[in-house]
Amino acid sequence: MGTRSLTRVIEKYDDDSKKTLTTMYRQYDGYPSGHGIELAEWLSEYNVVNGISLNDTRKIANGMDCLAAQMFAHFKDGPGNIYCMHPDAEDCGEEYIYEIQGDCNKNLSITIRDVWKKKIIFKGSPEQLLSLYKSVEVK
């Protein structure tokens, strides 16, 4: 049996409102030391921008909706495991919910909710998540 998870991509706006753009369902390996690390490693490479410059050599996403599309392209490698769900999907047997939040002017953040314990177990940058789990692995 797999460790199911949901990953939401959420765009933040200047007026502090938010909108969930999409939700990705992962059938297995959805635990923080699996999917969480894979997600953080992937996100740590990206800069979210508003408009594409021909001279930009960074790994970019042109807005959060572009980042969401690239997330599916990155994680989906064949049939099964990764599914595109309704933005408000829930009660899919998930043990963890990941929320990626950002806009074109601020850094990306990740929040991880443990559904069974009903609490947030991490909130911070992709780099902070990587640092946390790499320090745990060393012990």
Coordinates of N, CA, C and O in Angstrom, one line a residue:
M1 N 0.8 -1.2 0.0 CA 0.0 0.0 0.0 C 0.9 1.2 0.0 O 1.9 1.3 0.7
G2 N 0.5 2.2 -0.8 CA 1.3 3.4 -0.9 C 1.0 4.5 0.1 O 0.0 4.5 0.8
T3 N 1.9 5.4 0.2 CA 1.7 6.6 1.0 C 1.2 7.7 0.1 O 2.0 8.3 -0.7
R4 N -0.1 8.0 0.2 CA -0.7 8.9 -0.8 C -0.5 10.4 -0.3 O -0.5 10.6 0.9
S5 N -0.4 11.3 -1.3 CA -0.3 12.7 -0.9 C -1.0 13.5 -2.0 O -1.2 13.1 -3.1
L6 N -1.3 14.7 -1.6 CA -1.8 15.8 -2.5 C -0.8 16.9 -2.5 O -0.3 17.3 -1.4
T7 N -0.6 17.5 -3.6 CA 0.3 18.7 -3.7 C -0.5 19.8 -4.4 O -0.9 19.6 -5.6
R8 N -0.7 20.9 -3.7 CA -1.5 22.0 -4.2 C -0.5 23.1 -4.6 O 0.4 23.4 -3.9
V9 N -0.8 23.7 -5.8 CA 0.0 24.9 -6.2 C -1.0 26.1 -6.0 O -2.1 26.1 -6.6
I10 N -0.5 27.0 -5.2 CA -1.3 28.1 -4.7 C -0.7 29.4 -5.1 O 0.5 29.7 -4.7
E11 N -1.4 30.3 -5.8 CA -0.9 31.6 -6.2 C -1.4 32.6 -5.2 O -2.5 32.6 -4.8
K12 N -0.4 33.4 -4.7 CA -0.7 34.5 -3.7 C -0.8 35.8 -4.5 O 0.0 36.0 -5.4
Y13 N -1.7 36.7 -4.0 CA -1.8 38.0 -4.7 C -1.5 39.1 -3.7 O -1.4 38.9 -2.5
D14 N -1.3 40.3 -4.3 CA -0.9 41.5 -3.5 C -1.8 41.8 -2.4 O -1.4 42.3 -1.3
D15 N -3.1 41.5 -2.5 CA -4.1 41.8 -1.5 C -4.2 40.7 -0.4 O -5.2 40.6 0.3
D16 N -3.2 39.8 -0.4 CA -3.1 38.6 0.5 C -4.2 37.5 0.2 O -4.3 36.6 1.0
S17 N -4.9 37.6 -0.9 CA -5.8 36.5 -1.2 C -5.0 35.5 -1.9 O -3.8 35.7 -2.3
K18 N -5.6 34.3 -2.0 CA -4.9 33.1 -2.6 C -5.8 32.3 -3.5 O -7.1 32.4 -3.3
K19 N -5.3 31.6 -4.4 CA -6.1 30.8 -5.3 C -5.4 29.5 -5.6 O -4.2 29.5 -6.0
T20 N -6.0 28.3 -5.3 CA -5.4 27.0 -5.6 C -5.6 26.8 -7.1 O -6.7 26.8 -7.6
L21 N -4.5 26.7 -7.8 CA -4.5 26.5 -9.3 C -4.8 25.1 -9.7 O -5.5 24.8 -10.7
T22 N -4.1 24.1 -9.0 CA -4.3 22.7 -9.3 C -3.9 21.9 -8.1 O -3.2 22.4 -7.2
T23 N -4.2 20.6 -8.1 CA -3.8 19.7 -7.1 C -3.3 18.4 -7.8 O -4.0 17.9 -8.7
M24 N -2.1 18.0 -7.4 CA -1.5 16.7 -7.9 C -1.7 15.6 -6.9 O -1.3 15.8 -5.7
Y25 N -2.2 14.5 -7.3 CA -2.4 13.3 -6.4 C -1.2 12.4 -6.7 O -0.9 12.1 -7.8
R26 N -0.6 11.9 -5.6 CA 0.5 10.9 -5.7 C 0.1 9.7 -5.0 O -0.2 9.7 -3.8
Q27 N 0.1 8.6 -5.7 CA -0.4 7.3 -5.1 C 0.6 6.7 -4.1 O 0.1 6.1 -3.1
Y28 N 1.9 6.8 -4.3 CA 2.8 6.2 -3.4 C 4.1 7.1 -3.3 O 4.3 8.0 -4.0
D29 N 4.8 6.8 -2.2 CA 6.0 7.6 -1.8 C 5.7 9.1 -1.5 O 6.5 10.0 -1.7
G30 N 4.5 9.3 -0.9 CA 4.1 10.7 -0.7 C 4.6 11.3 0.7 O 4.3 12.4 1.0
Y31 N 5.4 10.5 1.4 CA 5.9 10.9 2.7 C 6.9 12.0 2.6 O 7.6 12.1 1.5
P32 N 7.1 12.9 3.6 CA 8.1 14.0 3.5 C 9.5 13.6 3.1 O 10.1 14.4 2.4
S33 N 10.0 12.5 3.6 CA 11.4 12.2 3.2 C 11.5 11.6 1.8 O 12.6 11.3 1.3
G34 N 10.3 11.4 1.2 CA 10.3 10.9 -0.2 C 9.8 12.1 -1.1 O 10.7 12.8 -1.6
H35 N 8.5 12.2 -1.2 CA 8.0 13.3 -2.1 C 8.4 14.7 -1.6 O 8.7 15.5 -2.5
G36 N 8.4 14.9 -0.3 CA 8.8 16.2 0.2 C 10.2 16.6 -0.3 O 10.4 17.8 -0.7
I37 N 11.2 15.7 -0.2 CA 12.5 16.0 -0.6 C 12.6 16.2 -2.1 O 13.2 17.1 -2.6
E38 N 11.9 15.3 -2.9 CA 11.9 15.4 -4.4 C 11.3 16.7 -4.8 O 11.8 17.4 -5.7
L39 N 10.2 17.1 -4.1 CA 9.6 18.4 -4.4 C 10.5 19.6 -4.1 O 10.7 20.5 -4.9
A40 N 11.1 19.6 -2.9 CA 12.0 20.6 -2.5 C 13.2 20.7 -3.4 O 13.6 21.9 -3.8
E41 N 13.8 19.6 -3.8 CA 15.0 19.6 -4.7 C 14.6 20.3 -6.0 O 15.3 21.1 -6.6
W42 N 13.4 19.9 -6.6 CA 12.9 20.4 -7.8 C 12.6 21.9 -7.7 O 13.1 22.7 -8.5
L43 N 11.9 22.3 -6.7 CA 11.5 23.7 -6.5 C 12.7 24.6 -6.2 O 12.7 25.8 -6.6
S44 N 13.8 24.1 -5.6 CA 14.9 25.0 -5.2 C 15.7 25.5 -6.5 O 16.4 26.4 -6.4
E45 N 15.4 24.9 -7.6 CA 16.1 25.3 -8.9 C 15.3 26.4 -9.6 O 15.9 27.0 -10.5
Y46 N 14.1 26.7 -9.2 CA 13.2 27.6 -9.9 C 13.2 29.0 -9.4 O 13.2 29.3 -8.2
N47 N 13.0 29.9 -10.4 CA 12.7 31.3 -10.1 C 11.3 31.6 -10.8 O 11.2 31.3 -12.0
V48 N 10.4 32.1 -10.1 CA 9.1 32.4 -10.7 C 9.1 33.9 -11.1 O 9.5 34.8 -10.3
V49 N 8.8 34.1 -12.4 CA 8.9 35.4 -13.0 C 7.6 35.9 -13.6 O 6.7 35.0 -13.7
N50 N 7.5 37.1 -14.0 CA 6.4 37.6 -14.7 C 6.9 38.1 -16.0 O 7.3 39.3 -16.2
G51 N 7.0 37.3 -17.0 CA 7.5 37.6 -18.3 C 8.8 36.9 -18.5 O 9.6 36.8 -17.6
I52 N 9.1 36.5 -19.7 CA 10.3 35.8 -20.1 C 11.2 36.7 -20.8 O 10.9 37.3 -21.9
S53 N 12.5 36.8 -20.3 CA 13.5 37.6 -21.0 C 14.4 36.6 -21.8 O 14.7 35.5 -21.4
L54 N 14.7 37.1 -23.0 CA 15.5 36.2 -23.8 C 16.9 36.0 -23.3 O 17.6 35.0 -23.6
N55 N 17.4 36.9 -22.4 CA 18.7 36.8 -21.8 C 18.8 36.0 -20.5 O 19.8 35.9 -19.9
D56 N 17.6 35.6 -20.0 CA 17.6 34.9 -18.7 C 18.1 33.5 -18.8 O 17.5 32.7 -19.6
T57 N 19.1 33.2 -18.0 CA 19.7 31.8 -18.1 C 19.3 31.0 -16.9 O 19.7 29.8 -16.8
R58 N 18.5 31.6 -16.0 CA 18.0 30.8 -14.8 C 16.9 29.8 -15.2 O 16.3 29.9 -16.3
K59 N 16.6 28.8 -14.3 CA 15.5 27.9 -14.5 C 14.3 28.7 -14.0 O 14.2 29.0 -12.9
I60 N 13.4 29.0 -14.9 CA 12.3 29.9 -14.6 C 10.9 29.2 -14.9 O 10.8 28.3 -15.6
A61 N 9.9 29.8 -14.2 CA 8.5 29.5 -14.5 C 7.9 30.9 -14.7 O 8.1 31.8 -13.8
N62 N 7.1 31.0 -15.7 CA 6.5 32.3 -16.0 C 5.1 32.4 -15.3 O 4.1 32.2 -15.8
G63 N 5.2 32.6 -13.9 CA 4.0 32.6 -13.1 C 3.8 31.2 -12.4 O 4.4 30.2 -12.8
M64 N 2.9 31.2 -11.5 CA 2.6 30.0 -10.7 C 1.9 28.9 -11.6 O 2.1 27.7 -11.4
D65 N 1.1 29.4 -12.6 CA 0.4 28.4 -13.4 C 1.4 27.7 -14.3 O 1.3 26.5 -14.6
C66 N 2.5 28.4 -14.7 CA 3.6 27.8 -15.5 C 4.3 26.8 -14.6 O 4.7 25.7 -15.1
L67 N 4.6 27.2 -13.4 CA 5.2 26.3 -12.4 C 4.4 25.0 -12.2 O 4.9 23.9 -12.2
A68 N 3.1 25.1 -12.1 CA 2.2 24.0 -11.9 C 2.3 23.0 -13.1 O 2.4 21.8 -12.9
A69 N 2.3 23.5 -14.3 CA 2.4 22.7 -15.5 C 3.8 22.0 -15.5 O 3.8 20.8 -15.9
Q70 N 4.8 22.7 -15.2 CA 6.1 22.1 -15.2 C 6.2 21.0 -14.1 O 7.0 20.0 -14.2
M71 N 5.5 21.2 -13.0 CA 5.5 20.2 -11.9 C 5.0 18.9 -12.4 O 5.6 17.8 -12.2
F72 N 3.9 18.9 -13.1 CA 3.3 17.7 -13.7 C 4.3 17.0 -14.7 O 4.5 15.8 -14.7
A73 N 4.9 17.9 -15.5 CA 5.8 17.4 -16.5 C 7.0 16.7 -15.8 O 7.5 15.7 -16.3
H74 N 7.4 17.2 -14.7 CA 8.6 16.7 -14.0 C 8.2 15.3 -13.3 O 9.0 14.4 -13.4
F75 N 7.1 15.3 -12.6 CA 6.8 14.1 -11.8 C 6.1 13.0 -12.6 O 6.2 11.8 -12.2
K76 N 5.4 13.3 -13.7 CA 4.7 12.2 -14.4 C 5.6 11.6 -15.4 O 6.1 12.2 -16.4
D77 N 5.8 10.3 -15.2 CA 6.8 9.6 -16.1 C 6.1 8.3 -16.7 O 6.8 7.5 -17.3
G78 N 4.8 8.2 -16.7 CA 4.1 7.1 -17.3 C 2.8 6.9 -16.7 O 2.4 7.8 -15.9
P79 N 2.1 5.8 -17.0 CA 0.7 5.7 -16.4 C 0.8 5.4 -14.9 O 1.8 4.8 -14.4
G80 N -0.2 5.8 -14.2 CA -0.3 5.6 -12.7 C 0.4 6.6 -11.9 O 1.1 7.5 -12.4
N81 N 0.4 6.4 -10.6 CA 1.1 7.2 -9.5 C 0.7 8.6 -9.5 O 0.3 9.1 -8.4
I82 N 0.9 9.4 -10.5 CA 0.6 10.9 -10.5 C -0.6 11.2 -11.3 O -0.8 10.8 -12.5
Y83 N -1.5 12.0 -10.7 CA -2.8 12.3 -11.3 C -3.1 13.8 -11.1 O -2.8 14.3 -10.0
C84 N -3.7 14.4 -12.1 CA -4.2 15.8 -12.0 C -5.6 15.8 -11.4 O -6.5 15.1 -12.0
M85 N -5.8 16.4 -10.3 CA -7.0 16.5 -9.6 C -7.6 17.9 -9.7 O -7.0 18.8 -10.0
H86 N -8.9 18.0 -9.3 CA -9.6 19.3 -9.1 C -8.8 20.1 -8.1 O -8.3 19.5 -7.1
P87 N -8.7 21.4 -8.3 CA -7.9 22.2 -7.3 C -8.3 21.9 -5.8 O -7.5 22.0 -4.9
D88 N -9.6 21.7 -5.6 CA -10.1 21.5 -4.2 C -10.2 20.1 -3.8 O -10.9 19.8 -2.8
A89 N -9.6 19.2 -4.5 CA -9.7 17.7 -4.2 C -9.2 17.4 -2.8 O -8.3 18.1 -2.3
E90 N -9.9 16.5 -2.1 CA -9.6 16.1 -0.8 C -10.2 14.7 -0.5 O -11.0 14.3 -1.3
D91 N -9.9 14.2 0.6 CA -10.4 12.8 1.0 C -10.1 11.8 -0.1 O -10.9 11.0 -0.5
C92 N -8.8 11.8 -0.5 CA -8.4 10.8 -1.5 C -7.5 9.8 -0.9 O -6.7 9.1 -1.5
G93 N -7.6 9.6 0.4 CA -6.8 8.7 1.2 C -5.4 9.2 1.5 O -4.5 8.5 1.9
E94 N -5.2 10.5 1.3 CA -3.9 11.1 1.5 C -3.5 11.1 2.9 O -4.3 11.3 3.8
E95 N -2.2 10.9 3.2 CA -1.6 11.1 4.5 C -1.0 12.4 4.7 O -0.9 12.9 5.8
Y96 N -0.5 13.0 3.6 CA 0.1 14.3 3.6 C -0.4 15.2 2.5 O -0.8 14.8 1.4
I97 N -0.5 16.5 2.9 CA -0.9 17.6 1.9 C 0.3 18.6 1.8 O 0.7 19.1 2.9
Y98 N 0.8 18.8 0.6 CA 1.8 19.8 0.4 C 1.2 21.0 -0.3 O 0.4 20.8 -1.2
E99 N 1.6 22.1 0.2 CA 1.1 23.4 -0.4 C 2.3 24.2 -0.9 O 3.1 24.6 0.0
I100 N 2.4 24.4 -2.2 CA 3.4 25.3 -2.7 C 2.8 26.6 -2.9 O 1.8 26.7 -3.7
Q101 N 3.3 27.7 -2.3 CA 2.7 29.0 -2.4 C 3.8 29.9 -3.0 O 5.0 29.8 -2.7
G102 N 3.4 30.9 -3.8 CA 4.3 31.9 -4.3 C 3.6 32.8 -5.2 O 2.4 32.7 -5.5
D103 N 4.4 33.8 -5.7 CA 4.0 34.8 -6.7 C 5.2 35.2 -7.4 O 6.3 34.7 -7.2
C104 N 5.1 36.2 -8.2 CA 6.3 36.6 -9.0 C 7.2 37.5 -8.3 O 8.3 37.8 -8.8
N105 N 6.9 37.9 -7.1 CA 7.8 38.8 -6.3 C 8.3 38.2 -5.1 O 9.2 38.8 -4.4
K106 N 7.9 37.1 -4.7 CA 8.3 36.5 -3.4 C 8.9 35.1 -3.6 O 8.6 34.4 -4.6
N107 N 9.6 34.6 -2.7 CA 10.2 33.3 -2.7 C 9.1 32.2 -2.6 O 8.0 32.5 -2.0
L108 N 9.3 31.0 -3.1 CA 8.4 29.9 -3.0 C 8.4 29.4 -1.6 O 9.5 29.4 -0.9
S109 N 7.3 28.9 -1.1 CA 7.3 28.3 0.2 C 6.5 27.0 0.1 O 5.7 26.8 -0.7
I110 N 6.8 26.1 1.0 CA 6.2 24.8 1.1 C 5.6 24.6 2.5 O 6.3 24.9 3.5
T111 N 4.3 24.2 2.6 CA 3.7 23.8 3.9 C 3.4 22.3 3.7 O 2.8 21.9 2.7
I112 N 3.7 21.5 4.8 CA 3.3 20.1 4.8 C 2.4 19.9 5.9 O 2.7 20.2 7.1
R113 N 1.2 19.3 5.6 CA 0.2 19.0 6.6 C 0.2 17.4 6.8 O 0.1 16.7 5.8
D114 N 0.2 17.0 8.0 CA 0.0 15.6 8.3 C -1.5 15.4 8.5 O -2.0 15.9 9.5
V115 N -2.2 14.8 7.6 CA -3.6 14.7 7.6 C -4.1 13.9 8.8 O -5.1 14.2 9.5
W116 N -3.4 12.8 9.1 CA -3.8 11.9 10.3 C -3.6 12.6 11.6 O -4.5 12.5 12.5
K117 N -2.5 13.3 11.8 CA -2.3 14.0 13.0 C -2.9 15.4 13.1 O -2.9 16.0 14.1
K118 N -3.5 15.8 12.0 CA -4.2 17.1 11.8 C -3.3 18.3 12.3 O -3.8 19.1 13.1
K119 N -2.1 18.3 11.8 CA -1.2 19.4 12.1 C -0.2 19.7 11.0 O 0.1 18.8 10.2
I120 N 0.3 20.9 11.0 CA 1.4 21.3 10.1 C 2.7 20.8 10.6 O 3.0 21.1 11.8
I121 N 3.4 20.1 9.8 CA 4.7 19.5 10.3 C 5.9 20.2 9.7 O 7.0 20.1 10.1
F122 N 5.6 21.1 8.7 CA 6.7 21.9 8.1 C 6.1 23.1 7.4 O 5.1 23.0 6.8
K123 N 6.8 24.3 7.6 CA 6.5 25.5 6.8 C 7.7 26.2 6.6 O 8.4 26.6 7.5
G124 N 8.1 26.4 5.3 CA 9.3 27.2 5.0 C 9.7 27.1 3.6 O 8.9 26.7 2.7
S125 N 10.9 27.4 3.2 CA 11.4 27.4 1.9 C 11.8 26.0 1.5 O 12.1 25.1 2.3
P126 N 11.9 25.7 0.2 CA 12.4 24.4 -0.3 C 13.8 24.1 0.3 O 14.1 23.0 0.7
E127 N 14.7 25.1 0.4 CA 16.0 25.0 0.9 C 16.0 24.6 2.4 O 16.8 23.8 2.9
Q128 N 15.1 25.2 3.2 CA 14.9 24.8 4.6 C 14.4 23.4 4.8 O 14.9 22.7 5.7
L129 N 13.5 22.9 3.9 CA 13.1 21.5 4.0 C 14.2 20.6 3.6 O 14.4 19.6 4.3
L130 N 15.0 20.9 2.6 CA 16.2 20.1 2.3 C 17.2 20.0 3.5 O 17.7 19.0 3.8
S131 N 17.4 21.2 4.1 CA 18.3 21.2 5.2 C 17.8 20.4 6.4 O 18.6 19.7 7.0
L132 N 16.5 20.5 6.7 CA 15.9 19.7 7.8 C 16.1 18.2 7.6 O 16.6 17.5 8.5
Y133 N 15.7 17.7 6.4 CA 15.8 16.3 6.2 C 17.2 15.8 6.0 O 17.5 14.6 6.3
K134 N 18.1 16.6 5.5 CA 19.5 16.2 5.4 C 20.1 16.1 6.7 O 21.0 15.2 7.0
S135 N 19.7 17.0 7.7 CA 20.3 16.9 9.0 C 19.7 15.7 9.8 O 20.4 15.1 10.6
V136 N 18.5 15.3 9.5 CA 17.9 14.1 10.1 C 18.6 12.9 9.6 O 18.8 11.9 10.4
E137 N 18.9 12.8 8.3 CA 19.5 11.6 7.7 C 20.9 11.4 8.3 O 21.4 10.2 8.5
V138 N 21.6 12.4 8.7 CA 23.0 12.3 9.2 C 23.0 11.6 10.6 O 23.9 10.9 10.9
K139 N 22.0 11.9 11.4 CA 22.0 11.3 12.8 C 21.9 9.8 12.8 O 21.5 9.1 12.0

